[in-house]
Coordinates of C-alpha atoms in Angstrom, one line a residue:
M971 CA -21.4 30.1 -49.0
D972 CA -19.2 33.2 -49.7
P973 CA -15.4 32.8 -48.8
D974 CA -15.3 34.7 -45.7
E975 CA -18.6 32.2 -44.2
L976 CA -16.4 29.3 -45.6
L977 CA -13.3 30.6 -43.7
A978 CA -15.4 31.4 -40.1
R979 CA -17.0 27.8 -40.4
Q980 CA -13.4 26.2 -40.7
L981 CA -12.1 28.0 -38.2
Q982 CA -14.9 27.2 -35.6
E983 CA -14.8 23.5 -36.4
K984 CA -11.1 23.6 -36.0
E985 CA -11.4 25.3 -32.5
L986 CA -14.2 22.4 -31.8
R987 CA -11.9 19.8 -32.8
A988 CA -9.1 21.1 -30.7
Q989 CA -11.7 21.5 -27.3
A990 CA -12.9 18.0 -27.8
Q991 CA -9.6 16.7 -27.8
Q992 CA -8.5 18.4 -24.3
P993 CA -10.0 17.3 -20.8
S994 CA -12.3 19.7 -19.7
M995 CA -11.8 21.7 -16.7
S996 CA -14.1 19.8 -14.7
D997 CA -11.9 16.2 -15.5
E998 CA -8.9 18.1 -14.6
E999 CA -10.1 19.6 -11.1
T1000 CA -11.5 15.8 -10.6
R1001 CA -8.3 14.3 -11.3
K1002 CA -6.5 16.7 -9.1
A1003 CA -8.9 16.3 -6.1
E1004 CA -8.5 12.8 -6.4
M1005 CA -4.6 12.9 -6.1
L1006 CA -4.4 15.3 -3.5
K1007 CA -6.9 13.0 -1.3
H1008 CA -4.6 9.9 -2.1
L1009 CA -1.8 12.2 -1.1
E1010 CA -3.3 13.2 2.4
D1011 CA -4.1 9.5 3.1
A1012 CA -0.3 8.6 2.4
L1013 CA 0.4 11.4 4.8
N1014 CA -1.9 10.2 7.2
K1015 CA -0.3 7.0 7.4
V1016 CA 3.1 8.2 7.8
K1017 CA 1.8 10.2 10.8
Q1018 CA 0.1 7.3 12.2
A1019 CA 3.4 5.0 12.0
E1020 CA 5.0 8.1 14.3
D1021 CA 2.5 7.5 17.0
A1022 CA 4.6 6.3 20.4
E1023 CA 1.6 4.4 21.7
S1024 CA 1.1 2.5 18.3
Q1025 CA 4.6 1.8 17.7
A1026 CA 4.9 0.3 21.5
L1027 CA 1.6 -1.8 20.8
A1028 CA 3.4 -3.3 17.5
L1029 CA 6.9 -3.8 19.5
S1030 CA 4.5 -6.1 21.8
L1031 CA 3.7 -8.3 18.9
M1032 CA 7.1 -8.6 17.1
P1033 CA 9.7 -11.2 18.3
L1034 CA 12.4 -8.2 17.5
D1035 CA 15.0 -9.5 19.7
D1036 CA 15.2 -12.9 17.5
M1037 CA 15.2 -10.9 14.5
R1038 CA 18.1 -8.7 15.4
A1039 CA 19.9 -11.5 16.6
A1040 CA 19.3 -13.3 13.1
A1041 CA 20.5 -9.5 11.5
H1042 CA 23.3 -9.4 13.8
L1043 CA 24.6 -13.1 12.7
M1044 CA 24.2 -12.5 9.1
V1045 CA 26.8 -9.5 9.6
A1046 CA 29.2 -11.7 11.0
L1047 CA 28.8 -14.4 8.6
N1048 CA 29.5 -11.7 5.9
P1049 CA 32.2 -9.4 7.6
G1050 CA 33.1 -6.2 5.6
P1051 CA 34.4 -3.6 4.7
G1052 CA 33.9 -3.8 0.8
P1053 CA 31.4 -2.8 -1.7
G1054 CA 28.0 -4.4 -1.2
T1055 CA 28.7 -4.9 2.4
L1056 CA 25.8 -4.9 4.3
A1057 CA 24.7 -3.6 7.8
C1058 CA 22.3 -4.8 10.7
D1059 CA 19.4 -3.0 9.2
D1060 CA 19.8 -4.6 5.9
Y1061 CA 19.3 -7.7 7.3
L1062 CA 16.8 -6.9 9.9
I1063 CA 14.4 -5.2 7.4
R1064 CA 14.5 -9.1 5.4
E1065 CA 13.8 -10.8 8.6
L1066 CA 11.1 -8.3 9.3
A1067 CA 9.6 -8.9 5.7
T1068 CA 9.8 -12.9 6.3
W1069 CA 8.4 -12.8 9.6
F1070 CA 5.2 -10.3 8.8
K1071 CA 4.3 -12.3 5.8
T1072 CA 4.7 -15.9 7.0
R1073 CA 3.9 -15.7 10.6
F1074 CA 1.9 -12.4 11.1
F1075 CA -0.3 -11.0 8.4
S1076 CA -2.7 -12.5 5.9
W1077 CA -3.7 -12.0 2.6
V1078 CA -7.3 -11.5 1.6
D1079 CA -9.0 -12.1 -1.8
A1080 CA -12.4 -12.7 -0.5
P1081 CA -12.9 -13.2 3.3
P1082 CA -14.2 -16.7 4.4
C1083 CA -17.6 -16.6 5.7
G1084 CA -17.9 -15.4 9.1
F1085 CA -20.6 -17.6 9.9
C1086 CA -19.9 -21.3 8.5
G1087 CA -16.3 -20.4 7.5
A1088 CA -16.9 -21.4 3.8
N1089 CA -14.4 -20.0 1.0
N1090 CA -16.8 -19.8 -1.7
P1091 CA -18.5 -16.3 -2.2
R1092 CA -21.5 -16.2 -4.3
G1093 CA -20.7 -13.7 -7.1
G1094 CA -18.2 -10.6 -6.4
A1095 CA -18.4 -8.1 -3.7
H1096 CA -20.8 -5.2 -3.4
M1097 CA -20.1 -2.3 -1.9
G1098 CA -21.6 -1.6 1.9
T1099 CA -21.8 1.5 4.1
P1100 CA -19.3 1.5 6.8
T1101 CA -20.7 1.6 10.1
P1102 CA -19.9 4.1 12.9
E1103 CA -17.2 1.7 14.3
E1104 CA -15.9 0.6 11.3
R1105 CA -15.3 4.4 10.4
S1106 CA -13.8 4.9 13.5
H1107 CA -10.9 2.8 12.4
G1108 CA -10.5 4.6 9.2
A1109 CA -12.7 2.2 6.6
G1110 CA -13.8 4.4 4.1
R1111 CA -15.5 1.4 2.3
V1112 CA -16.5 -2.2 3.0
E1113 CA -16.9 -4.9 0.5
V1114 CA -19.9 -7.3 1.4
Y1115 CA -19.7 -11.1 0.1
T1116 CA -22.4 -13.6 0.3
C1117 CA -21.9 -16.9 1.1
S1118 CA -22.9 -19.3 -1.7
V1119 CA -23.1 -22.0 1.5
C1120 CA -25.2 -20.5 4.2
D1121 CA -26.4 -17.4 2.3
Q1122 CA -25.0 -15.3 5.3
Q1123 CA -23.0 -11.8 4.4
T1124 CA -19.8 -11.1 5.8
R1125 CA -18.3 -7.7 5.7
F1126 CA -14.7 -6.8 4.9
P1127 CA -14.1 -3.5 6.0
R1128 CA -10.7 -1.8 4.5
F1129 CA -9.5 -0.3 7.6
N1130 CA -6.8 2.5 7.5
S1131 CA -5.9 2.3 11.1
Q1132 CA -2.7 0.9 11.9
R1133 CA -3.5 -0.4 15.5
K1134 CA -6.7 -1.8 14.0
L1135 CA -4.6 -3.7 11.4
L1136 CA -2.6 -4.9 14.1
E1137 CA -5.7 -6.5 15.4
S1138 CA -7.3 -7.8 12.3
R1139 CA -3.7 -8.9 10.4
R1140 CA -5.3 -9.2 7.0
G1141 CA -6.2 -7.4 3.9
R1142 CA -4.6 -6.6 0.4
C1143 CA -1.4 -4.2 -0.7
G1144 CA -2.8 -1.3 0.9
E1145 CA -3.2 -2.9 4.6
W1146 CA -0.2 -4.7 4.1
A1147 CA 2.3 -1.6 3.6
N1148 CA 0.0 0.4 6.3
A1149 CA 1.0 -2.2 9.0
F1150 CA 4.4 -2.9 7.7
L1151 CA 5.3 0.9 7.8
L1152 CA 4.5 0.7 11.6
C1153 CA 6.7 -2.4 12.3
C1154 CA 9.6 -0.8 10.8
R1155 CA 9.4 2.4 12.3
A1156 CA 8.6 0.7 15.7
A1157 CA 11.9 -1.8 15.1
G1158 CA 13.9 1.7 14.9
L1159 CA 14.2 1.6 10.9
D1160 CA 14.2 5.2 8.8
A1161 CA 11.0 3.8 7.0
R1162 CA 9.1 5.8 4.6
Y1163 CA 5.6 5.2 2.7
V1164 CA 5.6 4.9 -1.2
Y1165 CA 2.2 5.3 -2.9
D1166 CA 2.4 3.8 -6.7
V1167 CA -0.7 6.4 -8.5
T1168 CA -1.5 2.7 -10.7
D1169 CA -2.7 1.1 -7.2
H1170 CA 0.0 -0.4 -5.5
V1171 CA 1.8 0.7 -2.5
W1172 CA 5.1 -0.3 -0.6
V1173 CA 7.9 0.8 1.9
E1174 CA 11.5 2.1 1.6
Y1175 CA 13.9 2.4 4.1
W1176 CA 17.4 4.3 4.6
S1177 CA 20.3 2.0 4.1
G1178 CA 23.4 3.6 5.8
A1179 CA 25.8 1.3 4.4
M1180 CA 24.1 1.7 0.5
G1181 CA 23.6 5.1 1.1
R1182 CA 20.5 5.2 -0.3
W1183 CA 16.7 4.3 0.3
V1184 CA 16.1 1.0 -0.2
H1185 CA 12.5 -0.7 -1.6
A1186 CA 10.9 -3.5 0.7
D1187 CA 7.5 -5.1 -0.6
P1188 CA 6.1 -7.3 2.3
C1189 CA 3.9 -8.7 0.1
E1190 CA 6.1 -10.4 -2.1
V1191 CA 9.3 -10.1 0.7
A1192 CA 11.0 -8.4 -1.8
V1193 CA 13.7 -6.1 -0.5
D1194 CA 15.9 -3.7 -2.9
K1195 CA 13.8 -5.1 -5.8
P1196 CA 12.6 -1.7 -7.2
L1197 CA 12.1 -3.1 -10.9
L1198 CA 10.0 -5.9 -9.5
Y1199 CA 6.6 -4.4 -10.8
E1200 CA 7.9 -3.3 -14.5
V1201 CA 10.1 -5.9 -15.3
G1202 CA 8.5 -8.8 -13.2
W1203 CA 4.8 -7.8 -13.2
G1204 CA 4.8 -5.8 -16.5
K1205 CA 3.4 -3.0 -14.7
A1206 CA 3.4 0.3 -16.2
L1207 CA 4.4 3.2 -13.6
S1208 CA 3.4 6.5 -14.2
Y1209 CA 3.4 9.0 -10.8
V1210 CA 5.2 7.3 -7.6
V1211 CA 5.4 9.1 -4.7
A1212 CA 7.4 8.6 -1.5

């Protein structure tokens, strides 16, 4: 092999190695499309939470007067002014998160059998096709579980409609944050939806007393603990969008 041919082959091999180390344009476009879809979904949840009828429905289910009374009492018991002094909203969000987890919403790993009530599905879930009614409530996917006792199937639609979630009152972190955002807005809190690309969501509210957005996760009844995921869970975060 002459020197020119050898050099040409070496350059070609180098170029091929460089191409192999780079994601293809199709992969990049796929990731971009997925990210845009997640952001559009998050924006849709924010818009839902501003709907006056949805807020009215949430208010009809919330013991807001009791929660506000408890928040005002905490302000009276912790008078300011001074560094770290909290306002009514800062106590109200804590009351709201506690009520939401302990009295309103339920966590679902696998739903109980819809026929015999057993909590013992056989194997994991398989994905079903949403019915027209399930789609009307924003369910883009449905988990289907088979009961190990009666062999019947139970569907678990992953609803995105906040009104429907006020009815079903169950789900995982996505459903929790979605419904909690609506409750926060209905209670008059300046709240926003926070999307973590590594598969978690929560809410932040604006604290006038602290002059910043404050983390609030109803799943953990955690308020102002933004390092909960990285330090507490050992979770490696990448992109977080509010």
